[in-house]
Coordinates of N, CA and C in Angstrom, one line a residue:
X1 N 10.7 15.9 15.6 CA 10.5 15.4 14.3 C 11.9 15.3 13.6
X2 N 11.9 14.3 12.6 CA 13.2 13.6 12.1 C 13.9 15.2 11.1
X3 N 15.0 15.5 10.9 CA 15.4 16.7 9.8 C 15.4 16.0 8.2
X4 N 15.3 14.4 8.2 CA 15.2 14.2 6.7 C 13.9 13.2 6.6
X5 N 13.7 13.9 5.3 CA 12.4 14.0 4.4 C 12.6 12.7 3.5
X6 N 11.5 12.7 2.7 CA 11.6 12.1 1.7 C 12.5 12.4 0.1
X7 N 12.6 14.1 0.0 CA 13.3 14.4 -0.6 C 14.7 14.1 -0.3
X8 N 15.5 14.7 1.1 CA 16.7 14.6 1.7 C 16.9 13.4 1.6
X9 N 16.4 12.4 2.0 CA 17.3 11.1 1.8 C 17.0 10.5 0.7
X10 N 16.4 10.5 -0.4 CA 16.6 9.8 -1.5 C 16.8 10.6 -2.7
X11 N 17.3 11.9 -2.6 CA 17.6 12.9 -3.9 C 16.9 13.2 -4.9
X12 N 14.8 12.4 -4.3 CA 14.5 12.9 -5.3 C 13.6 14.3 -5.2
X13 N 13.2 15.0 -6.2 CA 12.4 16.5 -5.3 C 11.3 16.1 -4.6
X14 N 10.8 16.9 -4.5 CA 10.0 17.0 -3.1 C 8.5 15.9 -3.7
X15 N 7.7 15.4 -2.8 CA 6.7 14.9 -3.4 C 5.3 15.3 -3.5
X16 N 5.1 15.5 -4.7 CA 3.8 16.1 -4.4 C 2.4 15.5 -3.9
X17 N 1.8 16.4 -3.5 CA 0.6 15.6 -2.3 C -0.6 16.5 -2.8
X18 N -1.6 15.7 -2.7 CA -3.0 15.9 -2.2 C -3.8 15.1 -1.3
X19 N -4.4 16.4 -0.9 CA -5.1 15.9 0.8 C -6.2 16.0 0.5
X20 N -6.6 14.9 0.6 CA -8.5 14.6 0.5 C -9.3 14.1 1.8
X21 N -10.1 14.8 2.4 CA -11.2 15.0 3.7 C -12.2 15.7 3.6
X22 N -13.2 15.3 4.2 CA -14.7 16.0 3.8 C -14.7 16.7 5.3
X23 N -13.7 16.6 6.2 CA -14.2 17.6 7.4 C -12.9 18.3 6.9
X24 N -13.5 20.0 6.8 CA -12.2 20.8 6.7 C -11.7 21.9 7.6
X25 N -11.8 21.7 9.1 CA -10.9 21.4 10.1 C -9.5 20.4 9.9
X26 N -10.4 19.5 9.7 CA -8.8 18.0 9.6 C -8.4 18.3 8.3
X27 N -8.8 18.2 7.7 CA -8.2 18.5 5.8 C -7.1 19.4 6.1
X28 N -7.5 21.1 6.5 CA -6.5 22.2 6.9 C -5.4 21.9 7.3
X29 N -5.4 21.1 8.7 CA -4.8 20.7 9.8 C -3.5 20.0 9.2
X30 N -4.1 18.8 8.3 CA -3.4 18.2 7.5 C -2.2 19.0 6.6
X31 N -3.0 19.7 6.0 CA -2.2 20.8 4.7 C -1.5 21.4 5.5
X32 N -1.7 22.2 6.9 CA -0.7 22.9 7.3 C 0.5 22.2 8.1
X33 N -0.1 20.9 8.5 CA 1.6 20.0 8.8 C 2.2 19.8 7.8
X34 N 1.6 19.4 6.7 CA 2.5 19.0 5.7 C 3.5 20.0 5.2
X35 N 3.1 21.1 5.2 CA 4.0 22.5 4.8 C 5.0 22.5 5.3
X36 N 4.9 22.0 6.9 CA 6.0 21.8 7.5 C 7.5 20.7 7.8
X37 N 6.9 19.8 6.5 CA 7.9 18.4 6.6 C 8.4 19.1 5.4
X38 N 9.7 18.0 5.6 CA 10.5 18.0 4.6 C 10.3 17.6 3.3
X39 N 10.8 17.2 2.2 CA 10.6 16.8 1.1 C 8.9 16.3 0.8
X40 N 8.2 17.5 0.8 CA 6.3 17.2 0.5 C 6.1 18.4 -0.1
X41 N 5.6 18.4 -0.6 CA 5.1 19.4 -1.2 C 3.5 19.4 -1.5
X42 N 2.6 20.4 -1.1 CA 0.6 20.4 -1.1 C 0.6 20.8 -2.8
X43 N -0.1 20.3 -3.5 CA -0.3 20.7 -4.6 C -1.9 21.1 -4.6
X44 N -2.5 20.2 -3.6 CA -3.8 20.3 -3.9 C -4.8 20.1 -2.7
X45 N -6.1 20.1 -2.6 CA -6.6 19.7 -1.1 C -8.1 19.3 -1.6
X46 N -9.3 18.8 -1.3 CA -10.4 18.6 -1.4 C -11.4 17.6 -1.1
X47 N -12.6 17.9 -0.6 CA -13.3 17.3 0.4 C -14.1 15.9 0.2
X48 N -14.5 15.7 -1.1 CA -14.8 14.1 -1.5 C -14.0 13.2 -2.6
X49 N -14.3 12.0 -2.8 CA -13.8 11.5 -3.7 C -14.2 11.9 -5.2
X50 N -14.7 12.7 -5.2 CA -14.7 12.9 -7.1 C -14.0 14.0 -7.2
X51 N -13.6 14.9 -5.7 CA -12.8 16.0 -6.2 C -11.4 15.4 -6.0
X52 N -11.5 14.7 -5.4 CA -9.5 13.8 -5.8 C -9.8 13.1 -7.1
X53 N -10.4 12.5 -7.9 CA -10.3 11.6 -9.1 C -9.7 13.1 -9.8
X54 N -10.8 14.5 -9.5 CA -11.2 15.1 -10.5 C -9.0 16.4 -10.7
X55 N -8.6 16.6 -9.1 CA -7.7 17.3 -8.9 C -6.4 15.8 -9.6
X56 N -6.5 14.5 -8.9 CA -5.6 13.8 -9.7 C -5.4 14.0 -11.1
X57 N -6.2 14.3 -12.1 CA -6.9 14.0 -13.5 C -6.0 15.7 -13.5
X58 N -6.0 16.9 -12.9 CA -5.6 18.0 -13.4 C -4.1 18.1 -12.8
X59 N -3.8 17.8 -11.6 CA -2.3 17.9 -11.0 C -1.2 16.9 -11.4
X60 N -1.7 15.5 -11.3 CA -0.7 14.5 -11.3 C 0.4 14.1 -10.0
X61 N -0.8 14.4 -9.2 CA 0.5 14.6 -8.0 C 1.1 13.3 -7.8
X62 N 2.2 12.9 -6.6 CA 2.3 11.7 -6.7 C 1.7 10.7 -5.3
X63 N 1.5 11.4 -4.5 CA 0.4 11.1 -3.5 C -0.4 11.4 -3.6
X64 N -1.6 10.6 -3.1 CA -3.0 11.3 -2.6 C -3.3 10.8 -0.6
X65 N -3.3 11.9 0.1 CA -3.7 11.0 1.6 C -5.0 11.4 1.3
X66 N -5.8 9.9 0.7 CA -7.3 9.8 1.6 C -8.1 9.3 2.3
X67 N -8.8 10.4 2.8 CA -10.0 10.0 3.9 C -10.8 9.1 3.2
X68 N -11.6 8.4 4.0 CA -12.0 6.7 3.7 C -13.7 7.2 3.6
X69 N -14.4 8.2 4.5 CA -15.5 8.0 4.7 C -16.4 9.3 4.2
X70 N -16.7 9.8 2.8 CA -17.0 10.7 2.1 C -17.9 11.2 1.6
X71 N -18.4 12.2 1.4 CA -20.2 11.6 0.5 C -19.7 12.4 -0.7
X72 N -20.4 11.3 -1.6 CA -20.5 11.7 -3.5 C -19.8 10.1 -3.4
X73 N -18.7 9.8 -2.8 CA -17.9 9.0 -3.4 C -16.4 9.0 -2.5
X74 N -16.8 7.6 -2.1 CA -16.2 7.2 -0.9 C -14.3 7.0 -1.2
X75 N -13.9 7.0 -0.3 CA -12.1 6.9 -0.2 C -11.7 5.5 -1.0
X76 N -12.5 4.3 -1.0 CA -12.4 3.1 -1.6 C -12.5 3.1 -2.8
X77 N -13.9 3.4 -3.7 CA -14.0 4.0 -4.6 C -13.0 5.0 -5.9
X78 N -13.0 5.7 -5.2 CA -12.2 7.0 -5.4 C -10.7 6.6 -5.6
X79 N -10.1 5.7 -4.5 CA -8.6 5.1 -5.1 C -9.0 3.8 -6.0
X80 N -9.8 3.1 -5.9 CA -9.8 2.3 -7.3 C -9.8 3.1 -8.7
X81 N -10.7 4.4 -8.4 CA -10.8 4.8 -10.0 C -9.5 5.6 -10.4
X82 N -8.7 5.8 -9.2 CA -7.4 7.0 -9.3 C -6.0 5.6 -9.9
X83 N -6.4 4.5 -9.1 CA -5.5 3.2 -9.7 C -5.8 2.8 -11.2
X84 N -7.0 3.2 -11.5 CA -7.0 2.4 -12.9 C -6.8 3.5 -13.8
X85 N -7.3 4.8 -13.2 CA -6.7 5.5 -14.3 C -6.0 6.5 -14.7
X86 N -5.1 6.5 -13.4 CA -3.8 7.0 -13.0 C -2.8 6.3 -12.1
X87 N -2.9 5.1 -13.0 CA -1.4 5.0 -11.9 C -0.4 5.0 -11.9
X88 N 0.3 6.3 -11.7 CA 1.4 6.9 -11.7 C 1.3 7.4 -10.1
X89 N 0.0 8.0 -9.5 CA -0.2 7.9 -8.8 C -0.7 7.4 -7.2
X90 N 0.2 7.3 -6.5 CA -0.3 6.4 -5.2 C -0.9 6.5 -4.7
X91 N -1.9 5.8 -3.7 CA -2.8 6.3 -2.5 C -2.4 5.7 -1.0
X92 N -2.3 6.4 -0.2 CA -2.5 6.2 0.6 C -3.5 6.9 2.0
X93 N -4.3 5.8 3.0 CA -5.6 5.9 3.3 C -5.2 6.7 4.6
X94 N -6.4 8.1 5.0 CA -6.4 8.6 6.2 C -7.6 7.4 7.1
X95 N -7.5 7.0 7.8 CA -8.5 6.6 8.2 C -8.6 7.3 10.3
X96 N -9.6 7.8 10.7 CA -9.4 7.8 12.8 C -9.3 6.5 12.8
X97 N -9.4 5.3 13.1 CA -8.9 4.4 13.4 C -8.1 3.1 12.5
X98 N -7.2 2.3 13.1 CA -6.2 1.7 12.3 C -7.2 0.2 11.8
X99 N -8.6 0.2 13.0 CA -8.9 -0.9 12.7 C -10.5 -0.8 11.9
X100 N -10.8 0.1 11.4 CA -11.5 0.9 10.4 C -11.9 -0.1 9.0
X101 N -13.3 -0.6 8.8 CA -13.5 -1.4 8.8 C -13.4 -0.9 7.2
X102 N -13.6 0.1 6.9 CA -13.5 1.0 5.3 C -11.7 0.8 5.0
X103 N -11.1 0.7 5.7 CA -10.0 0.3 5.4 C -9.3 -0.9 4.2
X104 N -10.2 -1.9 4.6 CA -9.6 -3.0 3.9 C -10.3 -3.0 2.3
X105 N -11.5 -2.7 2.1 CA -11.8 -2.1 1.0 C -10.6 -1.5 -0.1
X106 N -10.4 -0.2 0.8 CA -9.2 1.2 0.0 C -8.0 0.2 -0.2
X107 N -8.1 -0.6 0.5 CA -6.5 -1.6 0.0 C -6.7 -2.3 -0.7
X108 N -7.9 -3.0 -1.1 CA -7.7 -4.3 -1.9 C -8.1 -3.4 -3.4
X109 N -8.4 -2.1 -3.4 CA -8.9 -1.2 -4.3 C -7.3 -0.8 -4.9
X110 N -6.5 -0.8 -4.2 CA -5.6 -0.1 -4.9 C -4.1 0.8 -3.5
X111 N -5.0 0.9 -2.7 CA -4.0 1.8 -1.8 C -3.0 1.5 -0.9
X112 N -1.6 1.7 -1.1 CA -0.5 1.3 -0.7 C -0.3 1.2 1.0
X113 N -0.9 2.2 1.0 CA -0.7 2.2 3.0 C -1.8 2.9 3.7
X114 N -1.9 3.1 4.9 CA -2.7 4.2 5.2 C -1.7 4.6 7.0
X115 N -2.7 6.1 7.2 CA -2.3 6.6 7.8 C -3.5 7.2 8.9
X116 N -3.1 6.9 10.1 CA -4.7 7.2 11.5 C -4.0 8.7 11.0
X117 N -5.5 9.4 11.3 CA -5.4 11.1 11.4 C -4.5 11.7 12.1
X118 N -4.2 10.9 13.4 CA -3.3 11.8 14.3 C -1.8 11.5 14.2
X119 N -1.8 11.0 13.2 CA 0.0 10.6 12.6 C 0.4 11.9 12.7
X120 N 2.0 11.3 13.1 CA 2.8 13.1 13.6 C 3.7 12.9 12.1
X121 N 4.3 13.9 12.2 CA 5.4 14.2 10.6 C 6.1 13.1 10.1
X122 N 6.9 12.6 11.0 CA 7.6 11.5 10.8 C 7.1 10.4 10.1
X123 N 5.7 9.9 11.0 CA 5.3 9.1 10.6 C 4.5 9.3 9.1
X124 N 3.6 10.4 8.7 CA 4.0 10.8 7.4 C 4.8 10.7 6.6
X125 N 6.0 11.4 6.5 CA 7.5 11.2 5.7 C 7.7 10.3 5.5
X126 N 7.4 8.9 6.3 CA 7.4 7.5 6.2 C 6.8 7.0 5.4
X127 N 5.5 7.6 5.3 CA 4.6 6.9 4.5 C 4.5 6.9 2.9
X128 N 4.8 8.2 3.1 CA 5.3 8.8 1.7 C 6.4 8.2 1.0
X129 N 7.6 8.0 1.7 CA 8.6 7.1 1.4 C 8.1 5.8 0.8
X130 N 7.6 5.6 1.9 CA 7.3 3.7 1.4 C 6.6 3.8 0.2
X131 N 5.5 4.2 0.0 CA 4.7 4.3 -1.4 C 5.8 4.3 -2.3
X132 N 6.5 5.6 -2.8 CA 7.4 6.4 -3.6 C 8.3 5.2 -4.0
X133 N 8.6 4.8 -2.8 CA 9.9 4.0 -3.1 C 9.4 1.8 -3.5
X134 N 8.0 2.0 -3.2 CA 7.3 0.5 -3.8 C 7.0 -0.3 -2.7
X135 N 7.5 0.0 -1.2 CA 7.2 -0.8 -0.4 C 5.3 -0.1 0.0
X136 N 5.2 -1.1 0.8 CA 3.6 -0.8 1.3 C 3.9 -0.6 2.8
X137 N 3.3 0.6 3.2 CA 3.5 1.5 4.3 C 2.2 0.7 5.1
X138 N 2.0 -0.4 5.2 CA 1.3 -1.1 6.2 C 1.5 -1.5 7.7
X139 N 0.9 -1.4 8.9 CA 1.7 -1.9 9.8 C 1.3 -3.5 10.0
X140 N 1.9 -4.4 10.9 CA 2.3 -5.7 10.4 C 1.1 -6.1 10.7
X141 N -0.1 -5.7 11.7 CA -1.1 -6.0 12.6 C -2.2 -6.0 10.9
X142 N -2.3 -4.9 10.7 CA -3.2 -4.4 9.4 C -3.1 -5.3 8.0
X143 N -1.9 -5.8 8.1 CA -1.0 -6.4 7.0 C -1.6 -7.7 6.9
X144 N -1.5 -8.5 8.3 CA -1.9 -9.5 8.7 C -3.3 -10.0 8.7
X145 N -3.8 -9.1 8.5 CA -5.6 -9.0 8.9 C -5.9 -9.1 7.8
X146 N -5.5 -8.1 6.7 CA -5.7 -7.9 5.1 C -5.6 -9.2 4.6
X147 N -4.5 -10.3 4.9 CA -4.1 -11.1 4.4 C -5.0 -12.6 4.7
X148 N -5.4 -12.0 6.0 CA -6.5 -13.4 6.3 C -7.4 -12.7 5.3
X149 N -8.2 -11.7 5.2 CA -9.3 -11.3 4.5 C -9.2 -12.1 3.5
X150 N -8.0 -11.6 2.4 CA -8.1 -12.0 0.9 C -8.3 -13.8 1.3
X151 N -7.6 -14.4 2.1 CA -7.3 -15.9 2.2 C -9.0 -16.5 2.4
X152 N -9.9 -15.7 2.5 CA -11.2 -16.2 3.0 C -12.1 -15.9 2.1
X153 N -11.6 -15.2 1.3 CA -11.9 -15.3 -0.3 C -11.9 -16.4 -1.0
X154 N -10.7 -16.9 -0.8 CA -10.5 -18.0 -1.3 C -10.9 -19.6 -1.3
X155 N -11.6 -19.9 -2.0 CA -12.4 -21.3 -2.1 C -11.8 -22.7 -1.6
X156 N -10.7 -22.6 -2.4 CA -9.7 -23.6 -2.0 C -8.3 -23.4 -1.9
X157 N -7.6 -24.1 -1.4 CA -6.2 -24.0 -1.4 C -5.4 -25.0 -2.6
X158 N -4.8 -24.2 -3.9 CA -4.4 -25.8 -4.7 C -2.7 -25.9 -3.7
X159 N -2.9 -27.6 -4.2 CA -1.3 -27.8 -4.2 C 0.0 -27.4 -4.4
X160 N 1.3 -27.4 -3.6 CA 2.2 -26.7 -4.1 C 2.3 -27.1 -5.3
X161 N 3.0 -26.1 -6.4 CA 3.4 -27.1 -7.4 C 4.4 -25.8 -8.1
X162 N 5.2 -26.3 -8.9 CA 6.1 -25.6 -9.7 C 6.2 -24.1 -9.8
X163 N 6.8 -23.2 -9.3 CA 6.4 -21.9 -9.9 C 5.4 -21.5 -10.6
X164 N 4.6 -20.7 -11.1 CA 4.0 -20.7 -12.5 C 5.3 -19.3 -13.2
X165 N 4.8 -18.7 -14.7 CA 5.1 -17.7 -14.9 C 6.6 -17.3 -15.2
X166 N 7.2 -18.4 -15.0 CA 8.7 -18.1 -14.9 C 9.5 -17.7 -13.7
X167 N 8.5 -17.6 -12.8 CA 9.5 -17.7 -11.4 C 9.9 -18.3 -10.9
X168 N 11.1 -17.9 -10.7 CA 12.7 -18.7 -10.2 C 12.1 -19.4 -8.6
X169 N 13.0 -20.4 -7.9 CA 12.6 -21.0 -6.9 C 13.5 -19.9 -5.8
X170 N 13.7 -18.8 -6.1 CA 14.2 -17.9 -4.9 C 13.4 -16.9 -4.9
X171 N 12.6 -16.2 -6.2 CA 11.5 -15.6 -6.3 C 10.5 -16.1 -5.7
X172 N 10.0 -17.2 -5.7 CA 9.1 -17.9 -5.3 C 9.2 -17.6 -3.6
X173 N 10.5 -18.3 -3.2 CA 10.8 -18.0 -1.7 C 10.5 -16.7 -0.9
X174 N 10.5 -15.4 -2.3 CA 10.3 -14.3 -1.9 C 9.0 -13.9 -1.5
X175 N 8.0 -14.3 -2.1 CA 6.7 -14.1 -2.7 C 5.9 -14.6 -1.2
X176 N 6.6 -16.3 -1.0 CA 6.1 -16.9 0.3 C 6.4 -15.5 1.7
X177 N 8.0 -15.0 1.6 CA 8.2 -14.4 2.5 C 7.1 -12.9 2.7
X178 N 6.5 -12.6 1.5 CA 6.2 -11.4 1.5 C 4.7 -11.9 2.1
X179 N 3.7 -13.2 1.9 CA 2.4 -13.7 2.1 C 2.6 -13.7 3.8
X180 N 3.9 -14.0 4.5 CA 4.2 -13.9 5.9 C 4.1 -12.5 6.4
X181 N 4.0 -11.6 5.7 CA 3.7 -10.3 6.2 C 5.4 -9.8 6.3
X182 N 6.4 -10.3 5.9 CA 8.0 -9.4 6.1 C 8.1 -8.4 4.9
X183 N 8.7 -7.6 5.8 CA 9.3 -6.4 5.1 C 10.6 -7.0 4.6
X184 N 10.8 -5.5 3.4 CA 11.9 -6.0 2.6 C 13.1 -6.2 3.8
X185 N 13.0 -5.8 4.5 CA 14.6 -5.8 5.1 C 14.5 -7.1 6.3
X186 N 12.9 -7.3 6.6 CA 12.8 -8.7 7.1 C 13.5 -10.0 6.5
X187 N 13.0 -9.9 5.2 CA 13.0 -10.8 4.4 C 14.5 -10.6 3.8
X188 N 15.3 -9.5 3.3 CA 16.8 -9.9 3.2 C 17.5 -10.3 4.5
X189 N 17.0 -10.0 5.8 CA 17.6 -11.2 7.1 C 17.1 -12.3 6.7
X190 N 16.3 -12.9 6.5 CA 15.6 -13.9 6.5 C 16.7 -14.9 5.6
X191 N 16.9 -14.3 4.5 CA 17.5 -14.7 3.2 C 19.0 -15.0 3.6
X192 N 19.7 -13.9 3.9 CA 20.8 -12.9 4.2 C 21.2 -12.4 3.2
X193 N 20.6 -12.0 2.7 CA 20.8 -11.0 1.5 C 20.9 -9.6 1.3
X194 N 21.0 -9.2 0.6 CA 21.0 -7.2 0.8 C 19.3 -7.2 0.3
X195 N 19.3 -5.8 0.9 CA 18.1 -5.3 0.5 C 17.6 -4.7 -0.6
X196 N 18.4 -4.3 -1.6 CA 18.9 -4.3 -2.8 C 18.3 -5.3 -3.9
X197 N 18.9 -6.6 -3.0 CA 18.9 -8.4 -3.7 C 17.6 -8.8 -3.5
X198 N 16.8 -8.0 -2.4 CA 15.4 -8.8 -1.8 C 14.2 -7.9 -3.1
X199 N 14.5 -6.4 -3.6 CA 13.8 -5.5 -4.1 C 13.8 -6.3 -5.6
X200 N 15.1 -6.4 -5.7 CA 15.3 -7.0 -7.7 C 14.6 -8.1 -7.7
X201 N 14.7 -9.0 -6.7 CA 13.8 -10.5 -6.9 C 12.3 -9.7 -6.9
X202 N 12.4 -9.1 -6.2 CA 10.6 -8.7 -6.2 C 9.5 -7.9 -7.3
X203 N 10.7 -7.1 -8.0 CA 10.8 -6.1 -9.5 C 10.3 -7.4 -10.3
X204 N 11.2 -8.3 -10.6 CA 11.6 -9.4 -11.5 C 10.1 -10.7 -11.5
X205 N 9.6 -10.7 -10.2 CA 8.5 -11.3 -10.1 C 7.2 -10.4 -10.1
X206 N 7.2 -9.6 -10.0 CA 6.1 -8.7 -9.8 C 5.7 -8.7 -11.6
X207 N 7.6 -8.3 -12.1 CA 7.1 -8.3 -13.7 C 6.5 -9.4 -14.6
X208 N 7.1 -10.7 -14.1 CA 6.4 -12.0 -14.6 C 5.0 -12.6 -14.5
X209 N 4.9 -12.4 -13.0 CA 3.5 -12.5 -12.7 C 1.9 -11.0 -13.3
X210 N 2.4 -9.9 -13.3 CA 1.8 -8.8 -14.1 C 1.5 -8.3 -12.5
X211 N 2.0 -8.2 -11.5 CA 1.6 -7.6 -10.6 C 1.8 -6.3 -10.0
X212 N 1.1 -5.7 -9.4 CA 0.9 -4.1 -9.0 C 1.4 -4.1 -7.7
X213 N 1.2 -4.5 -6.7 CA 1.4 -4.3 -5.3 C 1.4 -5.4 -4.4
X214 N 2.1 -5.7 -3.4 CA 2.0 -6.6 -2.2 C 0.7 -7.4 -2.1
X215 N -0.6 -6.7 -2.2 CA -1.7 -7.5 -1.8 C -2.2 -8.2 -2.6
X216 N -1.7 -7.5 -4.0 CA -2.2 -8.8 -5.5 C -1.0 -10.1 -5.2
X217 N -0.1 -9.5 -4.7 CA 1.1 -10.8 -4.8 C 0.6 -11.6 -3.6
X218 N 0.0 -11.2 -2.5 CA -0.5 -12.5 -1.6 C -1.2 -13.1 -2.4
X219 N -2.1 -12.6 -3.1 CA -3.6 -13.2 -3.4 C -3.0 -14.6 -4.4
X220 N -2.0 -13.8 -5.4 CA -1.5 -14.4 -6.3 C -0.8 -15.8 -5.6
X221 N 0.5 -15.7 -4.8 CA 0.8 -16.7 -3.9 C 0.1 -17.4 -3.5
X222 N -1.4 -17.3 -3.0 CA -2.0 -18.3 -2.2 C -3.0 -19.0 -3.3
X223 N -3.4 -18.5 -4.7 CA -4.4 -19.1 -5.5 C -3.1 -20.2 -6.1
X224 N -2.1 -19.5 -6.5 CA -1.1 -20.6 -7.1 C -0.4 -21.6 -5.8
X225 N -0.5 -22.1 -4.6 CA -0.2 -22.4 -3.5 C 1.4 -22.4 -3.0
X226 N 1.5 -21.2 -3.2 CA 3.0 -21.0 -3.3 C 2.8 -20.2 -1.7
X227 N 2.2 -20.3 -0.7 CA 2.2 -19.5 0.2 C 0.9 -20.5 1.1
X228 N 0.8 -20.5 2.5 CA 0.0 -21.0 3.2 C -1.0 -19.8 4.1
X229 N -2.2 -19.7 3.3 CA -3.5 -18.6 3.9 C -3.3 -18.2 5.7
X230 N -3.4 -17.8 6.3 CA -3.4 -18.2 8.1 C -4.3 -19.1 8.6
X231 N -4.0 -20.3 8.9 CA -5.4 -21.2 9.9 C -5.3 -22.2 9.0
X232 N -4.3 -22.6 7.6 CA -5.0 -23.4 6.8 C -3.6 -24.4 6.6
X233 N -3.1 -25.3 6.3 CA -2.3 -26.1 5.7 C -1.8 -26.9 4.3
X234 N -1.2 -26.6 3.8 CA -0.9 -26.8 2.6 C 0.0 -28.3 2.5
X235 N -0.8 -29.2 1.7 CA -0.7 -30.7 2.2 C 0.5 -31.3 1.4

């Protein structure tokens, strides 16, 4: 396991977490790895979705890892109502498998990444990072799948046309880059830019457009045809 944390390498304190699971074997399990990483901190722990709305609403932590499949009130659920009425705080999804069909729900609800149960530390600390720091802790496979989802949503494809909103034609370039599934540091190769340069364009459009996360900016990209759905062509 790596020696730096989320704390260690970005100076800020430690992050606080709540662990939400309705089996409490895994829930435990969970809380007592976490004790053991670096920059995390357990503030809280509990078995369905109304006891994370309910421990969010009293802690404020800045993670929540939830389980997807709950009774009272499911992991999907539960991070939409924790996004609308705390978001200060992030979610990201426990799910046993990556191709977990409760998955795509908890994302389009609100949740930044998720994490299979048997993630080791690292890959934790990772995930934690990514949230904290605005990227989406997705892997590209998941990312990609999500992305056809929302695209099949979609009724039609309009024409390119102008920016909307005030975004710049390198914003725009960004927005396409991010609908391809690239990470920020993809997309500053892509560019050759710093990664720095790839985050500010993305701040700066996120703020013009009114958007929250990666997966509103696909949706966004592909209703204004600033981005091409997978399988489809933009004429």
């Amino acid at each position: 396991m790596s020696g730096s944390g989320a704390g260690e390498s970005t100076g800020r304190p430690p992050a606080r977490v709540v662990v939400v699971d309705d089996q409490t074997v895994v829930r435990e399990g969970i809380v007592m790895l976490l004790g053991l990483l670096p920059g995390i901190e357990v503030v809280g722990s509990g078995g369905d979705g109304e006891e994370a709305v309910a421990l969010v609403a009293e802690l404020a932590p800045d993670v929540v890892l939830m389980d997807l499949r709950m009774p009272r009130c499911d992991g999907a659920e539960a991070t939409r109502r924790i996004r609308e009425q705390y978001p200060g705080t992030q979610v990201v999804v426990l799910t046993t498998y990556a191709d977990d069909e409760s998955l795509f729900p908890a994302l389009k609800a609100g949740a930044r990444g998720y994490l299979t149960k048997d993630a080791g530390g690292d890959e934790i600390v990772r995930a934690v990072e990514d949230v904290l720091s605005g990227d989406a802790g997705l892997a590209p496979k998941i990312q990609r799948r999500l992305l056809e989802r929302l695209s099949q949503a979609e009724t039609a494809v309009p024409e390119a046309k102008e920016p909307p909103d005030g975004i710049t034609a390198r914003e725009a370039e960004v927005l396409e880059l991010i609908a391809d599934g690239l990470s920020n540091q993809e997309i500053a190769r892509s560019l050759h830019v710093s990664t720095a340069t790839v985050k500010t364009h993305i701040n700066n459009l996120f703020a013009k457009a009114g958007l929250k996360d990666r997966a509103q900016a696909v949706r966004y990209a592909y209703q204004h045809g600033l981005a091409r759905p997978p399988g489809t062509s933009i004429p």
